[in-house]
Amino acid sequence: MLPILLLLLSPASAWIPVHEWESGNVTASVGESGQCVCHVYLPKITFPADRVEHMQQVSHDLILEVDIQMNKMISYVGTLEGYLKELSDLTVRVSMLESSADKYIKLDFELLRIELREFEVLVSQLKDSLNSTSPMFDSLYIEIRNMTLIVNQLETFDKSNLEVIRLEFAKLQKKLEECQKDHDVIKPDIGNCNRTGIMSIGKPMVVQLNAHLNAGYQYGGWGKDSKPVRGYESMYFYGAYTSYYIYDFYLYSNYENLILRSALKHHDLPRGWEGTGNNYIVHSNTIYYQHNTPFSMSKLNLTTAKYDYRVIPSASASFSYSYSPHQNMDFSADENGLWVMYATEASKGKIVIAKIDEKSFGIENEWSTTAYKQLAGNAFMACGVMYATRSVDLTTEEIFYAYDTRTNEEKHLSIHFSKFQEKYTNLHYNPTDQKLYMYNNGYYVSYNVRFDK
């Protein structure tokens, strides 16, 4: 017979083995009947569930820590890549500068030379027109020559420092303007309209190329607030683009900062408030311009940054001035208030003058003229009289028509004045200094207006 193997799972055996074989918790013996008996002893301790749970928590914490460290590594790598790109860009710029520093500042110095040559021409014109031998003109010639030498020296020895030369340039421009004022034959009577109308327009004062230093920005405007609020009496504005659209405006605290291109504020027109036409002005710290959709007159309050618009039902978008498309609404301000000029289908393209109520932003009254808008270069208001201009030749403009809103009388005139270049997109009169401000194909130009008393 084969021996029978018994496996007893018991915490202890009551048998007394005759022959035992032990191995850990397992023992083997021969029972009384000669059978083989195996005894397996299990420990009495319970399963360590708490230790397993602790091990699982530690494992989870370790996984989180690994994730955190991996994310940090990814961030470090991204930052490192950014630094490497900046370093690469800087290396390229340094290489360019070492090869030719003129690539960075050649345009600025060339523009300064052009502007200085223009100054010399203006001084000559002013001297000839006044038939004067004043020592002030000799002083201006000397200063212009000295400025030219400074430009050349600065370009040679210190190509990166343009601030000094621009400050000197601003001083020179201001001196020339003061010289022109001092030699005016007729002193302006600011704020009064005891006169019969415009007698003549002075010589053009070419201030400089626009703040973008780009002749391609030929559509735009510049000037002063025609009714400045307290604290902003010296503020200038500028806005321009490569097309007739209006996207933004720059404000300058004074004349010097305008020349130095140091803007006080920059207003980007938000989407939906863009304009067209470039016939805008600043009046009582508010910019008035032509709105796109809907076709209307619009305004931006520079104090509150609030926008508003008003539709003029009769105003047509089909008639523009001859120098630029979409110049449908032309804003103007004079001693009598705020105006807008446009053409209507009923007027068959002839200019209509409208007086704006500043509080309600509506139309107070309208006057119909016989001047065709499409034949005019531009128009402006002065003492309640609308003056329309047209081209005579490439360098000469003419005021050919006037309409007086006080008497409802019109006149045909022939008042010539010079222009720097053939086309311009903004011409308006400012009653605070009795000047015309023109944006002439990318350049700031101004004129003194002389009235017949």
Coordinates of C-alpha atoms in Angstrom, one line a residue:
M1 CA 0.0 0.0 0.0
L2 CA 1.1 3.5 -0.7
P3 CA 1.4 5.7 2.2
I4 CA -1.4 8.3 2.7
L5 CA -0.3 12.0 2.9
L6 CA -2.4 14.1 5.2
L7 CA -2.1 18.0 5.0
L8 CA -3.4 19.4 8.3
L9 CA -3.9 23.2 8.3
S10 CA -3.9 23.8 12.0
P11 CA -2.4 26.3 14.3
A12 CA -0.7 23.5 16.2
S13 CA -0.5 19.7 16.2
A14 CA -1.5 17.5 19.2
W15 CA 0.4 14.6 18.0
I16 CA 3.7 13.7 19.3
P17 CA 5.8 12.8 16.3
V18 CA 8.0 9.6 16.4
H19 CA 10.2 10.8 13.5
E20 CA 10.1 14.5 12.6
W21 CA 11.3 16.5 9.6
E22 CA 11.1 20.2 10.0
S23 CA 11.5 23.0 7.6
G24 CA 10.4 26.5 8.8
N25 CA 6.6 26.4 9.6
V26 CA 6.2 22.9 8.0
T27 CA 6.9 19.6 9.9
A28 CA 6.6 16.0 8.7
S29 CA 6.1 12.9 10.9
V30 CA 4.9 9.3 10.9
G31 CA 1.7 8.6 12.7
E32 CA 0.8 5.6 14.9
S33 CA -0.6 3.7 12.0
G34 CA 2.5 4.3 9.9
Q35 CA 1.0 7.0 7.8
C36 CA 2.9 10.1 6.8
V37 CA 1.6 13.3 8.3
C38 CA 2.6 16.9 7.3
H39 CA 1.9 19.8 9.7
V40 CA 1.7 23.4 8.3
Y41 CA 1.8 26.2 10.9
L42 CA 0.3 29.7 9.9
P43 CA 1.3 32.8 11.8
K44 CA -1.2 34.3 14.2
I45 CA -0.6 38.1 13.1
T46 CA -3.3 39.9 11.1
F47 CA -2.8 41.3 7.5
P48 CA -0.9 44.8 7.6
A49 CA -3.6 46.8 5.7
D50 CA -2.5 50.1 7.3
R51 CA 1.0 49.7 6.1
V52 CA -0.1 48.9 2.5
E53 CA -2.3 52.1 2.6
H54 CA 0.6 54.2 3.8
M55 CA 2.8 52.7 1.0
Q56 CA 0.1 53.6 -1.6
Q57 CA 0.0 57.2 -0.3
V58 CA 3.7 57.5 -0.4
S59 CA 3.7 56.2 -4.0
H60 CA 1.0 58.7 -5.0
D61 CA 3.0 61.6 -3.4
L62 CA 6.1 60.5 -5.3
I63 CA 4.2 60.4 -8.6
L64 CA 3.0 64.0 -8.0
E65 CA 6.5 65.2 -7.1
V66 CA 7.8 63.6 -10.3
D67 CA 5.2 65.4 -12.3
I68 CA 6.0 68.7 -10.7
Q69 CA 9.7 68.3 -11.4
M70 CA 9.0 67.3 -15.0
N71 CA 6.9 70.5 -15.5
K72 CA 9.6 72.6 -14.0
M73 CA 12.1 71.0 -16.4
I74 CA 9.8 71.8 -19.4
S75 CA 9.5 75.4 -18.2
Y76 CA 13.2 75.7 -17.8
V77 CA 13.7 74.4 -21.3
G78 CA 11.2 76.8 -22.7
T79 CA 12.8 79.8 -20.9
L80 CA 16.2 78.6 -22.0
E81 CA 15.0 78.5 -25.6
G82 CA 13.7 82.0 -25.3
Y83 CA 17.0 83.3 -23.9
L84 CA 18.8 81.5 -26.7
K85 CA 16.5 83.2 -29.3
E86 CA 17.1 86.6 -27.8
L87 CA 20.8 86.0 -27.7
S88 CA 20.7 84.9 -31.4
D89 CA 18.7 88.1 -32.3
L90 CA 21.2 90.2 -30.4
T91 CA 24.1 88.6 -32.1
V92 CA 22.5 89.3 -35.5
R93 CA 21.9 93.0 -34.6
V94 CA 25.5 93.4 -33.3
S95 CA 26.8 91.9 -36.5
M96 CA 24.7 94.3 -38.5
L97 CA 25.9 97.2 -36.4
E98 CA 29.5 96.2 -36.8
S99 CA 29.1 95.8 -40.5
S100 CA 27.3 99.1 -41.1
A101 CA 25.9 101.3 -38.3
D102 CA 24.2 103.5 -40.9
K103 CA 21.5 100.9 -41.2
Y104 CA 20.1 102.1 -37.9
I105 CA 20.4 105.9 -38.2
K106 CA 21.0 106.8 -41.8
L107 CA 17.3 107.8 -42.3
D108 CA 17.3 110.1 -39.3
F109 CA 20.4 112.0 -40.4
E110 CA 19.2 112.3 -44.0
L111 CA 15.9 113.7 -42.8
L112 CA 17.7 116.2 -40.6
R113 CA 19.7 117.4 -43.6
I114 CA 16.6 117.7 -45.7
E115 CA 14.8 119.7 -43.0
L116 CA 17.8 122.0 -42.6
R117 CA 17.9 122.7 -46.3
E118 CA 14.2 123.5 -46.2
F119 CA 14.9 125.9 -43.3
E120 CA 17.5 127.7 -45.4
V121 CA 15.0 128.1 -48.3
L122 CA 12.3 129.3 -45.9
V123 CA 14.7 131.9 -44.4
S124 CA 15.6 133.1 -47.9
Q125 CA 11.9 133.3 -48.8
L126 CA 11.0 135.2 -45.6
K127 CA 13.9 137.6 -46.2
D128 CA 12.9 138.3 -49.8
S129 CA 9.2 138.7 -49.0
L130 CA 9.9 141.2 -46.3
N131 CA 12.7 142.9 -48.2
S132 CA 14.6 143.0 -44.9
T133 CA 18.3 143.2 -44.0
S134 CA 17.7 142.4 -40.3
P135 CA 20.7 140.9 -38.5
M136 CA 18.3 138.2 -37.2
F137 CA 18.4 136.6 -40.7
D138 CA 22.2 136.5 -40.6
S139 CA 22.0 134.9 -37.2
L140 CA 19.6 132.3 -38.5
Y141 CA 21.9 131.5 -41.4
I142 CA 24.8 131.0 -39.0
E143 CA 22.7 128.7 -36.8
I144 CA 21.6 126.6 -39.8
R145 CA 25.2 126.2 -40.9
N146 CA 26.3 125.3 -37.3
M147 CA 23.4 122.8 -37.1
T148 CA 24.6 121.1 -40.3
L149 CA 28.1 120.8 -38.9
I150 CA 26.7 119.3 -35.7
V151 CA 24.7 116.7 -37.7
N152 CA 27.8 115.7 -39.7
Q153 CA 29.9 115.4 -36.6
L154 CA 27.3 113.5 -34.6
E155 CA 26.9 111.1 -37.5
T156 CA 30.6 110.5 -37.5
F157 CA 31.3 110.3 -33.8
D158 CA 28.1 109.4 -32.0
K159 CA 25.6 107.7 -34.3
S160 CA 23.3 106.5 -31.5
N161 CA 22.7 109.9 -29.9
L162 CA 19.9 111.8 -31.8
E163 CA 18.3 113.5 -28.8
V164 CA 20.8 116.3 -28.5
I165 CA 20.5 117.3 -32.2
R166 CA 16.7 117.1 -32.1
L167 CA 16.5 119.4 -29.1
E168 CA 18.7 121.9 -30.9
F169 CA 16.6 121.5 -34.0
A170 CA 13.4 122.3 -32.0
K171 CA 15.0 125.5 -30.7
L172 CA 15.9 126.5 -34.2
Q173 CA 12.4 125.9 -35.5
K174 CA 10.9 127.9 -32.7
K175 CA 13.3 130.8 -33.4
L176 CA 12.3 130.8 -37.1
E177 CA 8.6 130.8 -36.2
E178 CA 9.1 133.7 -33.7
C179 CA 11.1 135.6 -36.4
Q180 CA 8.2 135.1 -38.8
K181 CA 5.7 136.5 -36.2
D182 CA 7.9 139.5 -35.4
H183 CA 8.1 140.5 -39.0
D184 CA 4.4 140.1 -39.8
V185 CA 3.1 143.3 -41.3
I186 CA -0.4 142.9 -39.8
K187 CA -0.6 141.7 -36.2
P188 CA -3.4 139.2 -35.7
D189 CA -6.5 140.3 -33.8
I190 CA -7.2 137.0 -32.0
G191 CA -10.8 136.2 -31.2
N192 CA -12.5 139.1 -33.0
C193 CA -14.4 139.1 -36.3
N194 CA -14.6 142.9 -37.0
R195 CA -13.3 142.5 -40.5
T196 CA -14.6 141.9 -44.0
G197 CA -12.7 138.7 -44.8
I198 CA -9.3 137.2 -45.7
M199 CA -6.9 139.5 -47.4
S200 CA -4.0 137.2 -48.0
I201 CA -2.3 134.0 -46.9
G202 CA 1.4 134.1 -45.7
K203 CA 4.3 132.1 -46.8
P204 CA 4.2 128.3 -46.0
M205 CA 6.0 127.4 -42.8
V206 CA 7.2 123.8 -43.3
V207 CA 7.6 122.3 -39.8
Q208 CA 8.9 118.9 -40.7
L209 CA 8.1 115.4 -42.0
N210 CA 5.4 113.6 -40.0
A211 CA 6.1 111.8 -36.7
H212 CA 6.5 108.4 -38.4
L213 CA 9.4 109.9 -40.5
N214 CA 7.7 108.3 -43.5
A215 CA 6.7 110.2 -46.6
G216 CA 4.4 107.3 -47.4
Y217 CA 2.1 108.5 -44.6
Q218 CA 0.5 111.1 -47.0
Y219 CA -3.0 110.9 -45.7
G220 CA -3.6 112.6 -42.4
G221 CA -3.8 115.8 -40.4
W222 CA -2.2 117.9 -37.7
G223 CA -2.8 121.1 -35.8
K224 CA -3.9 122.6 -32.4
D225 CA -7.1 122.4 -30.4
S226 CA -9.3 125.2 -31.7
K227 CA -11.0 125.6 -28.3
P228 CA -8.4 124.3 -25.7
V229 CA -9.5 123.4 -22.2
R230 CA -7.4 124.7 -19.3
G231 CA -4.0 123.0 -19.0
Y232 CA -4.0 121.9 -22.7
E233 CA -3.6 125.3 -24.4
S234 CA -0.3 124.2 -26.1
M235 CA -1.4 120.7 -27.1
Y236 CA -0.9 119.5 -30.7
F237 CA -2.5 116.6 -32.5
Y238 CA -1.4 114.3 -35.4
G239 CA -2.7 111.3 -37.2
A240 CA -1.7 109.7 -40.5
Y241 CA -1.7 106.5 -42.5
T242 CA -0.7 105.2 -46.0
S243 CA -4.4 105.3 -47.1
Y244 CA -7.4 107.6 -46.4
Y245 CA -8.5 105.4 -43.4
I246 CA -8.2 106.7 -39.9
Y247 CA -6.9 104.3 -37.2
D248 CA -5.3 106.4 -34.5
F249 CA -4.3 109.8 -33.2
Y250 CA -1.2 111.2 -31.3
L251 CA -1.3 114.1 -28.9
Y252 CA 1.7 116.2 -27.9
S253 CA 1.8 118.5 -24.9
N254 CA 3.5 121.3 -26.8
Y255 CA 5.3 122.4 -30.0
E256 CA 8.7 121.1 -28.9
N257 CA 7.4 117.6 -28.2
L258 CA 5.6 117.5 -31.5
I259 CA 9.0 118.2 -33.2
L260 CA 10.8 115.7 -31.0
R261 CA 8.0 113.1 -31.7
S262 CA 7.5 112.6 -28.0
A263 CA 3.8 111.9 -27.7
L264 CA 1.7 112.6 -24.6
K265 CA -1.0 110.1 -25.5
H266 CA -1.8 107.7 -28.3
H267 CA -5.4 106.8 -29.1
D268 CA -6.1 103.6 -31.1
L269 CA -9.6 103.7 -32.5
P270 CA -11.3 100.5 -31.5
R271 CA -12.8 98.1 -34.0
G272 CA -16.0 99.6 -35.4
W273 CA -15.0 103.2 -34.7
E274 CA -12.4 103.6 -37.5
G275 CA -12.8 106.7 -39.8
T276 CA -12.1 107.9 -43.3
G277 CA -11.4 111.2 -45.1
N278 CA -8.8 112.8 -42.9
N279 CA -10.8 116.1 -42.5
Y280 CA -10.7 115.9 -38.7
I281 CA -10.0 118.5 -36.1
V282 CA -9.6 118.8 -32.3
H283 CA -12.1 121.1 -30.6
S284 CA -12.6 121.5 -26.8
N285 CA -10.4 118.4 -26.2
T286 CA -12.6 116.3 -28.5
I287 CA -11.6 114.8 -31.9
Y288 CA -14.3 115.1 -34.6
Y289 CA -13.9 112.8 -37.6
Q290 CA -15.9 111.0 -40.3
H291 CA -17.3 107.6 -39.2
N292 CA -17.4 104.5 -41.4
T293 CA -20.4 102.4 -40.4
P294 CA -22.9 103.9 -40.3
F295 CA -21.8 106.9 -42.4
S296 CA -21.9 109.7 -39.9
M297 CA -20.0 112.3 -38.0
S298 CA -18.2 110.9 -35.0
K299 CA -16.4 112.3 -32.0
L300 CA -13.9 111.0 -29.3
N301 CA -13.8 112.8 -26.0
L302 CA -10.1 112.9 -25.0
T303 CA -11.0 113.5 -21.4
T304 CA -13.5 110.6 -20.9
A305 CA -12.4 108.4 -23.8
K306 CA -16.1 108.2 -24.8
Y307 CA -17.1 107.7 -28.4
D308 CA -20.4 109.0 -30.0
Y309 CA -21.8 109.5 -33.5
R310 CA -24.7 111.2 -35.3
V311 CA -26.1 110.3 -38.7
I312 CA -26.9 113.3 -41.0
P313 CA -29.6 111.9 -43.2
S314 CA -29.0 114.3 -46.1
A315 CA -25.2 114.0 -46.2
S316 CA -24.0 111.9 -49.1
A317 CA -20.9 109.7 -49.3
S318 CA -20.7 110.2 -53.1
F319 CA -19.0 113.6 -53.2
S320 CA -15.3 114.1 -52.1
Y321 CA -12.7 116.8 -52.6
S322 CA -10.5 116.5 -55.6
Y323 CA -7.2 115.6 -53.8
S324 CA -8.4 112.5 -52.0
P325 CA -11.3 110.0 -52.0
H326 CA -13.8 109.7 -49.1
Q327 CA -13.4 113.3 -47.9
N328 CA -17.2 113.5 -47.6
M329 CA -17.5 115.3 -44.2
D330 CA -15.1 118.2 -43.5
F331 CA -15.0 119.4 -39.9
S332 CA -14.0 123.0 -39.1
A333 CA -13.9 125.4 -36.1
D334 CA -13.7 129.2 -36.0
E335 CA -14.5 132.1 -33.7
N336 CA -18.2 131.2 -34.0
G337 CA -18.0 127.5 -33.1
L338 CA -18.0 124.1 -34.7
W339 CA -19.0 123.3 -38.3
V340 CA -19.2 120.4 -40.7
M341 CA -19.3 120.7 -44.5
Y342 CA -20.7 118.0 -46.9
A343 CA -22.6 117.6 -50.2
T344 CA -26.0 116.1 -50.6
E345 CA -27.9 114.4 -53.5
A346 CA -30.4 117.3 -53.4
S347 CA -27.6 119.9 -53.8
K348 CA -26.2 117.8 -56.7
G349 CA -22.7 117.8 -55.2
K350 CA -22.6 121.4 -54.1
I351 CA -21.2 122.1 -50.6
V352 CA -23.6 122.5 -47.7
I353 CA -22.5 124.2 -44.5
A354 CA -23.9 123.0 -41.2
K355 CA -23.5 124.5 -37.8
I356 CA -23.0 121.8 -35.0
D357 CA -24.6 122.1 -31.6
E358 CA -21.8 120.9 -29.4
K359 CA -24.0 119.9 -26.4
S360 CA -26.6 117.8 -28.4
F361 CA -24.1 116.9 -31.1
G362 CA -26.8 117.7 -33.7
I363 CA -27.2 120.2 -36.6
E364 CA -28.4 123.7 -35.7
N365 CA -28.7 125.2 -39.1
E366 CA -27.7 124.6 -42.8
W367 CA -26.6 126.9 -45.6
S368 CA -26.5 125.8 -49.3
T369 CA -23.6 127.2 -51.5
T370 CA -22.9 127.1 -55.2
A371 CA -19.4 125.6 -54.9
Y372 CA -19.1 122.1 -56.3
K373 CA -17.3 119.9 -53.8
Q374 CA -15.6 117.7 -56.4
L375 CA -14.0 120.8 -58.0
A376 CA -12.6 122.0 -54.7
G377 CA -9.3 120.9 -53.1
N378 CA -10.6 121.7 -49.6
A379 CA -12.5 124.2 -47.5
F380 CA -12.4 125.8 -44.1
M381 CA -14.4 128.2 -41.9
A382 CA -13.2 131.5 -40.5
C383 CA -15.5 134.0 -38.7
G384 CA -18.6 132.3 -40.1
V385 CA -17.4 132.4 -43.7
M386 CA -16.6 129.3 -45.7
Y387 CA -13.6 129.5 -48.0
A388 CA -13.1 126.9 -50.7
T389 CA -9.7 126.3 -52.4
R390 CA -8.6 124.7 -55.7
S391 CA -5.3 124.0 -57.5
V392 CA -3.7 126.6 -59.8
D393 CA -0.6 124.6 -60.5
L394 CA 1.8 122.1 -58.8
T395 CA 3.0 124.7 -56.2
T396 CA 0.1 127.2 -56.0
E397 CA -3.3 127.0 -54.4
E398 CA -6.1 129.5 -54.7
I399 CA -9.0 130.5 -52.4
F400 CA -11.6 130.9 -55.2
Y401 CA -14.9 131.1 -53.3
A402 CA -16.4 132.4 -50.1
Y403 CA -19.9 132.1 -48.5
D404 CA -20.9 134.3 -45.5
T405 CA -23.4 132.5 -43.2
R406 CA -24.2 135.8 -41.5
T407 CA -25.4 137.6 -44.7
N408 CA -26.0 134.6 -47.0
E409 CA -23.8 136.3 -49.5
E410 CA -21.2 134.5 -51.7
K411 CA -18.1 135.9 -53.4
H412 CA -15.7 134.7 -56.1
L413 CA -12.1 135.3 -55.0
S414 CA -8.6 134.8 -56.2
I415 CA -6.3 134.6 -53.2
H416 CA -3.1 132.6 -54.1
F417 CA -0.8 130.9 -51.7
S418 CA 2.1 128.5 -52.0
K419 CA 2.0 124.9 -51.2
F420 CA 5.0 122.6 -50.5
Q421 CA 3.7 119.8 -52.6
E422 CA 0.8 119.4 -55.0
K423 CA -1.7 117.4 -53.0
Y424 CA -2.9 117.7 -49.4
T425 CA -5.6 116.0 -47.3
N426 CA -6.3 118.3 -44.4
L427 CA -6.7 122.1 -44.3
H428 CA -8.3 123.9 -41.4
Y429 CA -8.3 127.3 -39.7
N430 CA -7.5 127.7 -36.0
P431 CA -9.0 130.8 -34.3
T432 CA -6.6 130.7 -31.4
D433 CA -3.6 131.8 -33.5
Q434 CA -5.3 132.7 -36.8
K435 CA -3.3 130.1 -38.8
L436 CA -4.1 127.6 -41.5
Y437 CA -2.8 124.1 -40.8
M438 CA -2.2 121.9 -43.8
Y439 CA -1.1 118.3 -44.0
N440 CA 0.8 118.4 -47.3
N441 CA 1.6 115.0 -48.6
G442 CA 3.3 113.8 -45.4
Y443 CA 4.6 117.2 -44.1
Y444 CA 3.4 119.6 -41.4
V445 CA 2.7 123.0 -43.0
S446 CA 1.2 126.2 -41.5
Y447 CA 0.2 129.6 -42.8
N448 CA -0.5 133.0 -41.2
V449 CA -3.8 134.4 -42.3
R450 CA -4.2 138.1 -42.8
F451 CA -7.7 139.7 -42.6
D452 CA -8.9 142.9 -44.2
K453 CA -10.1 145.2 -41.4

